[in-house]
Amino acid sequence: MTYTFCTLLLLLSVLHFLHVECVTCPHGCQCDTASISCCKPGESLPDYIIGHPNITTMTLNFCNTLDITRRTFSNLDDLIELTIRHTNIAFIDDSAFSGLKSLSRLMLNEVNLQSMDLHRAAFQDLQIQHLDLSNNSLTTINSQMFSGLSKLKTLNLSRNKISLIQDRAFQSLVQLSILNLGYNSLSTITPMWFKASANYSSLQIHLMGNSLTEECEYRGVSITENQWFAHSLVPNISFTSRDVKAPECSKPSFVDLYKEVYVQEPFPVGLVCSANGYPTPRLTWLLPSGVPVSSPMGSIFVKNGMLILNQVQLSMSGLYACIATNSEGSAANLYRLVVIPLPAPRTTTTTTTTATSPTAIPLHPTLSPSAQNKTTLILIWVCVGLLLIALAFFIFYVLKKVFKWGKKKMSTGFEFKKFPETPNILMVPENPKPMPHVYEPQTGVSQ
C-alpha cells in the first residue's frame, strides 16, 4: 500500500514537472530559470509565447515571420530585457508590449522593420530605458512614435533609411541622454524635434554618415534658448557657425494644392509644378497609377519640372501628383486631368452613297472652367456696354423729338418779317380836301 502510494506520488510529481516544463518553455525554445532563447534557422515559433513569471530575459533569433500583438507575450511579468534579431516582423500592433510591466530594454535589430509596419502607438507609455531599432528600414519618424517614453535614456536609430523626422518627434523623451541617428538619409537637423524650453544639457546626438545640407541654416538653431542643440552634437559632422547669415531652411509648399485641367484629345498639355521652399525642392511626378516619371515614357516626359503629355488620350484622365522634396520635408500638389473625348464624326447620307466628314477640331485645348468663366464675364460686360451706348442714343433721340414738339406748341403763328418801305407821311397834304357833308334824307327839315 505504501509502495503504491509512493509510486503514485512520484508519478504525479513527474507529470507536474512535465506540465511546468511545457508551460515554461515553448516549443522551439531553450529555457533556464531566468531566460528563454527561442528559434533556430528553419524552426517555427508559436503564435503566443507563454513564459514564467520568473523569466527576466528573452531572445528571439532567426524566427519565422512574427506579428507582435498584446497577446504575443504572456505570463512574463518580470521580463526586463527582450531582444529580437534576424527575424522578419510583419507588424507591431498598438500597445504590443504593454503587458511587459517590468521591461527596461527592448532591442529590435535586423528585423526588417518599416515605418508602415509600426503602429504609431506601438511603444506608447512604456517604462523602458533603452530602445534599439537599429539596422532596419525605417524611413520616417512621426511625432507620436515615441509618445509617453518619459524614462527613455538611450535611443538607437542608426543604420536605417530615415530621411524625415517630424517636429516634436522626441518631445516626450525628457530624460534622453544618447540619440544615435548615424548612417541614415538625413539632410537636415533641428532642435524642433524636441520639447521647447526643456533642459537637454546632457544629450549627445550622433549624426555620422548623413548628408547634411549647408545651403541654409537649420531651423531654430539661432534661437537663444536652443543653444544647447549645437553643443549636443557629437563632433563628427561639419556643423560650424558660419559668419555669413544663411537663410533658414523651410519645407516645400504650394500656392494651390489642387487644380483641374481640361483638355480635348488629341491635343498636348503641360502641367506646371512650382514649389516654394529652401533649399530648392526636388520635383517628382507621379502618374495616376502611382508610377513615378523618372524617364520619358512614350508620349509622357518631364522637362524643367513640367509634366508634358503629347497627344492626350481619354485613358490619360486621372489624378497626377507633383511631389516637392527638400531637406526639411515634402509636399504634394495634385492635378486632376479631365480629357474631353473627340466628338463622333458627323455623317451625311444620300440615296446612293454615304460620306462622312469629321467635325472641325479647334486648334487649342478646351479652356478650363476658370478661363471659361473669365471669358463669359468679359462678354457680359461688353454686352452691357453696348446696351448702355444704345440706351444713350435712344434717350438723346427722344429728347430731341420732345424739344421740337414743345417748340411747335409754344409758337403764336406770327411770323415776323421786315416792314416794307412805308411812304413818308410828311408828303401827305397838310389841308386835305374836306370830306363832303353827309346829309340825311330830306324830310323837309334841314339839319
Short mmCIF file of C-alpha atoms in Angstrom, two decimals:
data_model
loop_
_atom_site.label_atom_id
_atom_site.label_comp_id
_atom_site.label_asym_id
_atom_site.label_seq_id
_atom_site.Cartn_x
_atom_site.Cartn_y
_atom_site.Cartn_z
CA MET A 1 0.00 0.00 0.00
CA THR A 2 2.75 2.39 0.99
CA TYR A 3 4.74 1.42 -2.13
CA THR A 4 1.75 2.08 -4.34
CA PHE A 5 1.16 5.47 -2.74
CA CYS A 6 4.79 6.49 -3.19
CA THR A 7 4.72 5.36 -6.81
CA LEU A 8 1.59 7.41 -7.45
CA LEU A 9 3.08 10.46 -5.76
CA LEU A 10 6.24 10.16 -7.82
CA LEU A 11 4.20 9.84 -10.99
CA LEU A 12 2.20 12.96 -10.13
CA SER A 13 5.42 14.86 -9.47
CA VAL A 14 6.82 13.84 -12.84
CA LEU A 15 3.60 14.87 -14.60
CA HIS A 16 3.60 18.17 -12.76
CA PHE A 17 7.23 18.74 -13.72
CA LEU A 18 6.49 17.96 -17.35
CA HIS A 19 3.50 20.28 -17.28
CA VAL A 20 5.54 23.11 -15.78
CA GLU A 21 8.31 22.48 -18.30
CA CYS A 22 5.81 22.55 -21.15
CA VAL A 23 4.25 25.77 -19.94
CA THR A 24 7.54 27.41 -19.10
CA CYS A 25 9.49 26.56 -22.24
CA PRO A 26 7.52 26.75 -25.50
CA HIS A 27 8.25 24.55 -28.46
CA GLY A 28 11.38 25.67 -30.27
CA CYS A 29 12.84 27.43 -27.23
CA GLN A 30 15.56 26.71 -24.71
CA CYS A 31 14.81 27.73 -21.16
CA ASP A 32 16.52 28.02 -17.82
CA THR A 33 15.49 29.56 -14.57
CA ALA A 34 15.89 33.18 -15.74
CA SER A 35 15.89 33.28 -19.57
CA ILE A 36 14.25 31.97 -22.71
CA SER A 37 16.04 31.65 -26.05
CA CYS A 38 13.85 30.73 -28.98
CA CYS A 39 14.16 29.82 -32.65
CA LYS A 40 16.79 28.33 -34.83
CA PRO A 41 17.03 28.56 -38.62
CA GLY A 42 14.20 26.54 -40.09
CA GLU A 43 12.18 26.25 -36.88
CA SER A 44 8.78 27.84 -36.36
CA LEU A 45 7.66 29.84 -33.37
CA PRO A 46 4.20 29.51 -31.84
CA ASP A 47 1.85 32.45 -32.19
CA TYR A 48 1.80 33.04 -28.43
CA ILE A 49 4.83 32.69 -26.18
CA ILE A 50 3.76 31.67 -22.67
CA GLY A 51 6.58 32.18 -20.23
CA HIS A 52 7.09 32.04 -16.49
CA PRO A 53 6.84 34.94 -14.05
CA ASN A 54 10.50 34.47 -13.00
CA ILE A 55 11.88 34.90 -16.53
CA THR A 56 13.88 38.16 -16.86
CA THR A 57 15.40 37.91 -20.38
CA MET A 58 14.10 36.62 -23.70
CA THR A 59 15.91 36.30 -27.02
CA LEU A 60 14.19 35.53 -30.33
CA ASN A 61 16.78 34.89 -33.00
CA PHE A 62 16.20 33.70 -36.61
CA CYS A 63 12.48 33.19 -36.03
CA ASN A 64 9.83 32.94 -38.67
CA THR A 65 7.70 35.96 -39.62
CA LEU A 66 6.27 37.44 -36.47
CA ASP A 67 3.24 39.63 -35.73
CA ILE A 68 3.53 41.25 -32.32
CA THR A 69 0.24 41.99 -30.57
CA ARG A 70 -0.83 42.37 -26.95
CA ARG A 71 -1.27 38.58 -26.68
CA THR A 72 2.09 37.59 -28.18
CA PHE A 73 3.90 37.59 -24.81
CA SER A 74 2.02 36.16 -21.84
CA ASN A 75 2.92 35.48 -18.22
CA LEU A 76 6.17 37.45 -18.43
CA ASP A 77 5.58 39.96 -15.68
CA ASP A 78 9.25 40.05 -14.59
CA LEU A 79 10.76 40.30 -18.09
CA ILE A 80 13.41 43.02 -18.10
CA GLU A 81 15.11 42.53 -21.46
CA LEU A 82 13.57 41.49 -24.79
CA THR A 83 15.81 41.01 -27.81
CA ILE A 84 14.56 40.10 -31.30
CA ARG A 85 17.14 39.71 -34.08
CA HIS A 86 17.27 38.36 -37.63
CA THR A 87 13.50 37.93 -37.66
CA ASN A 88 11.01 39.40 -40.09
CA ILE A 89 8.49 41.41 -38.07
CA ALA A 90 5.40 41.87 -40.20
CA PHE A 91 3.62 44.27 -37.85
CA ILE A 92 3.78 45.68 -34.32
CA ASP A 93 0.31 46.46 -33.05
CA ASP A 94 -0.99 49.16 -30.74
CA SER A 95 0.50 48.81 -27.22
CA ALA A 96 2.02 45.47 -28.20
CA PHE A 97 4.43 45.47 -25.23
CA SER A 98 2.10 46.98 -22.65
CA GLY A 99 1.78 43.65 -20.79
CA LEU A 100 5.52 43.60 -20.01
CA LYS A 101 5.32 45.76 -16.90
CA SER A 102 8.99 45.36 -15.90
CA LEU A 103 10.51 45.73 -19.38
CA SER A 104 13.55 48.01 -19.35
CA ARG A 105 15.49 47.11 -22.51
CA LEU A 106 13.85 46.47 -25.89
CA MET A 107 16.08 45.63 -28.87
CA LEU A 108 14.64 45.01 -32.32
CA ASN A 109 17.67 44.62 -34.60
CA GLU A 110 17.70 43.47 -38.21
CA VAL A 111 14.01 42.63 -38.21
CA ASN A 112 13.22 44.42 -41.49
CA LEU A 113 11.03 46.88 -39.62
CA GLN A 114 9.49 49.57 -41.84
CA SER A 115 7.59 52.70 -40.90
CA MET A 116 4.34 51.30 -42.28
CA ASP A 117 4.75 48.13 -40.18
CA LEU A 118 4.86 50.05 -36.93
CA HIS A 119 1.67 51.26 -35.25
CA ARG A 120 2.05 54.87 -34.15
CA ALA A 121 1.25 53.82 -30.55
CA ALA A 122 3.33 50.61 -30.51
CA PHE A 123 5.68 51.88 -27.77
CA GLN A 124 3.29 54.28 -26.09
CA ASP A 125 3.76 54.81 -22.34
CA LEU A 126 6.34 52.02 -21.87
CA GLN A 127 8.67 52.35 -18.89
CA ILE A 128 11.72 51.22 -20.86
CA GLN A 129 15.07 52.98 -20.57
CA HIS A 130 16.83 51.62 -23.67
CA LEU A 131 15.27 51.18 -27.12
CA ASP A 132 17.32 49.85 -30.03
CA LEU A 133 15.76 49.94 -33.52
CA SER A 134 19.00 49.91 -35.49
CA ASN A 135 19.65 48.05 -38.76
CA ASN A 136 16.09 48.24 -40.05
CA SER A 137 14.25 50.00 -42.89
CA LEU A 138 12.60 52.93 -41.11
CA THR A 139 12.19 56.00 -43.32
CA THR A 140 10.02 58.38 -41.28
CA ILE A 141 9.84 59.14 -37.57
CA ASN A 142 6.42 60.60 -36.84
CA SER A 143 5.54 62.82 -33.92
CA GLN A 144 3.73 60.06 -31.97
CA MET A 145 6.07 57.10 -32.36
CA PHE A 146 7.81 57.62 -29.01
CA SER A 147 4.94 59.25 -27.16
CA GLY A 148 4.98 58.72 -23.41
CA LEU A 149 8.51 57.24 -23.13
CA SER A 150 9.37 59.59 -20.30
CA LYS A 151 12.05 57.27 -18.81
CA LEU A 152 13.91 56.51 -22.04
CA LYS A 153 17.62 57.32 -21.80
CA THR A 154 19.09 55.69 -24.93
CA LEU A 155 17.51 55.59 -28.41
CA ASN A 156 19.39 53.92 -31.24
CA LEU A 157 18.00 54.59 -34.73
CA SER A 158 21.26 54.12 -36.62
CA ARG A 159 21.60 52.34 -39.96
CA ASN A 160 18.04 52.83 -41.12
CA LYS A 161 16.80 54.85 -44.10
CA ILE A 162 15.43 57.78 -42.13
CA SER A 163 15.03 60.88 -44.29
CA LEU A 164 12.30 62.71 -42.36
CA ILE A 165 11.84 63.32 -38.65
CA GLN A 166 8.70 65.28 -37.86
CA ASP A 167 8.77 68.21 -35.48
CA ARG A 168 8.27 67.27 -31.80
CA ALA A 169 9.06 63.61 -32.55
CA PHE A 170 11.25 63.41 -29.41
CA GLN A 171 9.39 65.84 -27.16
CA SER A 172 8.35 63.07 -24.71
CA LEU A 173 11.94 61.91 -24.20
CA VAL A 174 12.73 64.32 -21.38
CA GLN A 175 15.45 62.05 -19.88
CA LEU A 176 17.13 61.17 -23.18
CA SER A 177 20.92 61.17 -22.94
CA ILE A 178 22.03 59.41 -26.17
CA LEU A 179 20.33 59.69 -29.57
CA ASN A 180 22.07 57.75 -32.35
CA LEU A 181 20.95 58.82 -35.83
CA GLY A 182 24.09 57.72 -37.62
CA TYR A 183 24.13 56.34 -41.16
CA ASN A 184 20.67 57.40 -42.24
CA SER A 185 19.49 59.64 -45.08
CA LEU A 186 19.06 62.84 -43.09
CA SER A 187 19.90 66.13 -44.78
CA THR A 188 18.81 68.47 -42.02
CA ILE A 189 18.76 68.71 -38.24
CA THR A 190 16.72 70.95 -35.98
CA PRO A 191 16.02 71.45 -32.26
CA MET A 192 12.32 71.50 -33.22
CA TRP A 193 12.44 67.71 -32.83
CA PHE A 194 12.49 68.20 -29.07
CA LYS A 195 10.34 69.84 -26.44
CA ALA A 196 10.59 73.61 -26.37
CA SER A 197 12.42 75.18 -23.40
CA ALA A 198 13.39 71.76 -21.98
CA ASN A 199 16.74 71.02 -20.39
CA TYR A 200 18.78 68.77 -22.71
CA SER A 201 22.20 69.79 -21.46
CA SER A 202 23.43 66.16 -21.14
CA LEU A 203 22.12 64.99 -24.54
CA GLN A 204 24.51 63.57 -27.15
CA ILE A 205 23.33 63.32 -30.77
CA HIS A 206 25.30 61.10 -33.18
CA LEU A 207 24.89 62.06 -36.84
CA MET A 208 27.85 60.47 -38.60
CA GLY A 209 27.06 59.06 -42.05
CA ASN A 210 24.35 61.56 -43.03
CA SER A 211 24.49 64.09 -45.88
CA LEU A 212 23.55 67.25 -44.03
CA THR A 213 22.93 70.32 -46.15
CA GLU A 214 24.93 73.51 -45.81
CA GLU A 215 22.72 75.61 -48.06
CA CYS A 216 20.66 77.05 -45.24
CA GLU A 217 20.59 77.46 -41.51
CA TYR A 218 18.94 74.66 -39.59
CA ARG A 219 15.57 75.73 -38.26
CA GLY A 220 15.57 77.14 -34.76
CA VAL A 221 19.34 76.88 -34.21
CA SER A 222 19.76 80.65 -33.94
CA ILE A 223 17.16 80.97 -31.15
CA THR A 224 18.80 81.73 -27.83
CA GLU A 225 17.04 79.03 -25.83
CA ASN A 226 18.18 76.41 -28.38
CA GLN A 227 21.91 76.96 -27.95
CA TRP A 228 22.13 73.60 -26.18
CA PHE A 229 21.42 71.90 -29.52
CA ALA A 230 24.73 72.85 -31.12
CA HIS A 231 26.59 71.64 -28.02
CA SER A 232 24.75 68.30 -28.02
CA LEU A 233 26.02 67.32 -31.47
CA VAL A 234 28.89 64.88 -31.27
CA PRO A 235 31.79 66.50 -33.19
CA ASN A 236 31.77 64.16 -36.15
CA ILE A 237 29.92 66.35 -38.65
CA SER A 238 30.74 69.60 -40.39
CA PHE A 239 28.43 71.71 -38.25
CA THR A 240 30.08 75.06 -37.70
CA SER A 241 28.72 78.51 -37.04
CA ARG A 242 29.18 80.46 -40.24
CA ASP A 243 29.93 84.16 -40.28
CA VAL A 244 27.66 84.72 -43.25
CA LYS A 245 24.00 84.66 -42.31
CA ALA A 246 22.29 81.93 -44.30
CA PRO A 247 18.55 81.83 -44.92
CA GLU A 248 16.60 79.49 -42.70
CA CYS A 249 15.62 76.13 -44.09
CA SER A 250 11.93 75.84 -44.97
CA LYS A 251 9.67 72.99 -46.04
CA PRO A 252 8.25 72.86 -49.57
CA SER A 253 4.86 74.45 -50.10
CA PHE A 254 2.46 75.18 -52.96
CA VAL A 255 0.12 78.11 -53.56
CA ASP A 256 -2.58 75.80 -54.94
CA LEU A 257 -2.78 72.24 -53.66
CA TYR A 258 -5.37 71.08 -56.19
CA LYS A 259 -6.15 72.02 -59.78
CA GLU A 260 -8.39 70.69 -62.51
CA VAL A 261 -7.16 70.80 -66.09
CA TYR A 262 -9.46 70.20 -69.07
CA VAL A 263 -8.06 69.24 -72.46
CA GLN A 264 -9.55 67.69 -75.59
CA GLU A 265 -7.89 64.75 -77.21
CA PRO A 266 -5.58 64.52 -79.07
CA PHE A 267 -4.06 67.89 -78.09
CA PRO A 268 -0.92 68.17 -75.92
CA VAL A 269 -0.94 69.59 -72.41
CA GLY A 270 1.73 70.65 -69.92
CA LEU A 271 1.25 70.53 -66.15
CA VAL A 272 3.33 73.17 -64.39
CA CYS A 273 4.64 72.46 -60.90
CA SER A 274 6.20 75.32 -58.93
CA ALA A 275 7.06 74.83 -55.25
CA ASN A 276 8.40 77.19 -52.62
CA GLY A 277 10.97 76.13 -50.06
CA TYR A 278 14.67 76.27 -49.23
CA PRO A 279 16.84 74.50 -50.25
CA THR A 280 15.22 74.40 -53.68
CA PRO A 281 12.83 71.43 -53.65
CA ARG A 282 13.36 68.48 -55.95
CA LEU A 283 10.26 67.70 -58.01
CA THR A 284 8.93 64.22 -58.76
CA TRP A 285 5.84 63.48 -60.86
CA LEU A 286 3.55 60.53 -60.17
CA LEU A 287 1.11 59.15 -62.73
CA PRO A 288 -2.46 58.19 -61.73
CA SER A 289 -1.18 54.62 -61.42
CA GLY A 290 1.36 55.77 -58.81
CA VAL A 291 4.35 55.16 -61.09
CA PRO A 292 6.99 57.96 -60.94
CA VAL A 293 8.04 59.57 -64.20
CA SER A 294 11.80 59.09 -64.00
CA SER A 295 12.44 58.90 -67.75
CA PRO A 296 10.42 59.51 -70.94
CA MET A 297 7.50 57.09 -71.07
CA GLY A 298 6.19 57.17 -74.63
CA SER A 299 4.42 60.50 -75.08
CA ILE A 300 4.89 61.46 -71.39
CA PHE A 301 8.06 63.15 -70.15
CA VAL A 302 9.27 65.82 -67.72
CA LYS A 303 11.06 68.95 -68.86
CA ASN A 304 12.22 71.67 -66.45
CA GLY A 305 9.80 70.43 -63.81
CA MET A 306 6.83 70.43 -66.21
CA LEU A 307 4.98 67.22 -66.99
CA ILE A 308 4.27 67.14 -70.73
CA LEU A 309 1.71 64.81 -72.25
CA ASN A 310 1.71 64.70 -76.05
CA GLN A 311 -1.40 63.60 -77.91
CA VAL A 312 -3.60 63.28 -74.87
CA GLN A 313 -5.91 60.28 -74.89
CA LEU A 314 -9.02 59.51 -72.88
CA SER A 315 -7.12 56.83 -70.96
CA MET A 316 -4.78 59.51 -69.57
CA SER A 317 -7.52 61.02 -67.40
CA GLY A 318 -6.85 60.83 -63.70
CA LEU A 319 -5.06 62.35 -60.73
CA TYR A 320 -1.43 63.41 -61.25
CA ALA A 321 0.77 64.35 -58.30
CA CYS A 322 3.81 66.61 -58.15
CA ILE A 323 5.91 65.80 -55.06
CA ALA A 324 8.32 68.51 -53.89
CA THR A 325 11.05 67.37 -51.50
CA ASN A 326 13.96 69.07 -49.79
CA SER A 327 15.91 68.62 -46.58
CA GLU A 328 13.02 69.88 -44.47
CA GLY A 329 10.26 67.62 -45.74
CA SER A 330 7.91 67.21 -48.65
CA ALA A 331 4.60 68.49 -50.04
CA ALA A 332 2.26 67.39 -52.82
CA ASN A 333 0.38 69.29 -55.49
CA LEU A 334 -2.47 67.41 -57.20
CA TYR A 335 -3.74 67.87 -60.74
CA ARG A 336 -6.92 66.22 -61.99
CA LEU A 337 -6.68 65.85 -65.75
CA VAL A 338 -10.06 65.66 -67.46
CA VAL A 339 -9.77 64.56 -71.10
CA ILE A 340 -12.71 65.50 -73.32
CA PRO A 341 -13.22 62.81 -75.95
CA LEU A 342 -13.07 63.66 -79.64
CA PRO A 343 -16.62 64.23 -80.98
CA ALA A 344 -18.03 61.46 -83.14
CA PRO A 345 -17.74 62.12 -86.91
CA ARG A 346 -20.77 63.80 -88.49
CA THR A 347 -22.49 61.50 -91.02
CA THR A 348 -24.07 62.74 -94.30
CA THR A 349 -26.40 60.25 -96.04
CA THR A 350 -27.56 60.33 -99.71
CA THR A 351 -29.71 57.94 -101.72
CA THR A 352 -26.72 56.32 -103.38
CA THR A 353 -23.63 56.82 -101.18
CA THR A 354 -22.77 57.64 -97.58
CA ALA A 355 -19.99 60.14 -96.90
CA THR A 356 -18.51 61.13 -93.55
CA SER A 357 -16.87 64.42 -92.80
CA PRO A 358 -15.07 64.87 -89.46
CA THR A 359 -16.25 67.61 -87.16
CA ALA A 360 -13.88 70.56 -87.09
CA ILE A 361 -11.47 70.35 -84.14
CA PRO A 362 -10.32 73.61 -82.52
CA LEU A 363 -6.63 74.27 -82.69
CA HIS A 364 -6.38 74.87 -79.00
CA PRO A 365 -7.28 72.75 -75.98
CA THR A 366 -10.57 73.35 -74.23
CA LEU A 367 -10.35 76.09 -71.65
CA SER A 368 -10.55 75.23 -68.02
CA PRO A 369 -13.68 76.29 -66.08
CA SER A 370 -11.87 79.29 -64.58
CA ALA A 371 -10.83 80.52 -68.05
CA GLN A 372 -14.34 79.93 -69.38
CA ASN A 373 -15.81 81.92 -66.50
CA LYS A 374 -13.43 84.79 -67.18
CA THR A 375 -14.31 84.81 -70.89
CA THR A 376 -18.04 84.74 -70.10
CA LEU A 377 -17.63 87.66 -67.70
CA ILE A 378 -15.81 89.73 -70.36
CA LEU A 379 -18.56 89.03 -72.90
CA ILE A 380 -21.23 90.06 -70.38
CA TRP A 381 -19.50 93.39 -69.73
CA VAL A 382 -19.13 94.05 -73.46
CA CYS A 383 -22.85 93.41 -73.96
CA VAL A 384 -23.73 95.68 -71.05
CA GLY A 385 -21.53 98.44 -72.51
CA LEU A 386 -23.19 98.17 -75.91
CA LEU A 387 -26.65 98.29 -74.31
CA LEU A 388 -25.72 101.43 -72.37
CA ILE A 389 -24.47 103.14 -75.53
CA ALA A 390 -27.68 102.21 -77.40
CA LEU A 391 -29.78 103.48 -74.49
CA ALA A 392 -27.91 106.80 -74.52
CA PHE A 393 -28.61 107.27 -78.24
CA PHE A 394 -32.27 106.41 -77.71
CA ILE A 395 -32.64 108.93 -74.86
CA PHE A 396 -30.94 111.62 -76.98
CA TYR A 397 -33.31 110.89 -79.85
CA VAL A 398 -36.39 111.09 -77.61
CA LEU A 399 -35.23 114.35 -76.01
CA LYS A 400 -34.69 115.85 -79.45
CA LYS A 401 -38.21 114.91 -80.55
CA VAL A 402 -39.73 116.28 -77.34
CA PHE A 403 -37.86 119.54 -77.77
CA LYS A 404 -39.16 120.01 -81.30
CA TRP A 405 -42.70 119.16 -80.23
CA GLY A 406 -42.61 121.67 -77.37
CA LYS A 407 -41.24 124.42 -79.57
CA LYS A 408 -44.04 123.87 -82.04
CA LYS A 409 -46.73 124.03 -79.35
CA MET A 410 -45.40 127.28 -77.87
CA SER A 411 -45.33 129.14 -81.24
CA THR A 412 -48.04 132.07 -81.81
CA GLY A 413 -48.24 131.71 -85.56
CA PHE A 414 -46.96 135.26 -86.10
CA GLU A 415 -44.18 135.34 -88.49
CA PHE A 416 -42.03 138.34 -88.03
CA LYS A 417 -40.97 139.93 -91.24
CA LYS A 418 -39.26 143.14 -92.06
CA PHE A 419 -41.77 146.02 -92.69
CA PRO A 420 -41.94 147.12 -96.31
CA GLU A 421 -40.93 150.63 -97.14
CA THR A 422 -43.71 152.99 -95.98
CA PRO A 423 -44.33 156.28 -97.79
CA ASN A 424 -43.29 159.36 -95.92
CA ILE A 425 -46.34 160.67 -94.13
CA LEU A 426 -45.00 164.22 -94.37
CA MET A 427 -45.76 164.25 -98.03
CA VAL A 428 -49.47 163.98 -97.34
CA PRO A 429 -51.05 167.47 -97.85
CA GLU A 430 -51.46 169.41 -94.67
CA ASN A 431 -55.00 170.51 -95.54
CA PRO A 432 -56.63 167.72 -97.33
CA LYS A 433 -59.80 168.25 -99.08
CA PRO A 434 -62.60 168.24 -96.60
CA MET A 435 -64.89 165.37 -96.79
CA PRO A 436 -68.32 166.17 -98.18
CA HIS A 437 -71.11 166.76 -95.76
CA VAL A 438 -73.37 163.98 -95.12
CA TYR A 439 -76.99 164.89 -95.41
CA GLU A 440 -79.84 162.99 -94.09
CA PRO A 441 -82.68 162.22 -96.38
CA GLN A 442 -84.91 165.26 -96.79
CA THR A 443 -87.81 165.36 -94.56
CA GLY A 444 -88.49 168.96 -95.03
CA VAL A 445 -86.25 169.99 -92.28
CA SER A 446 -82.72 170.97 -92.81
CA GLN A 447 -80.19 169.85 -90.29
#
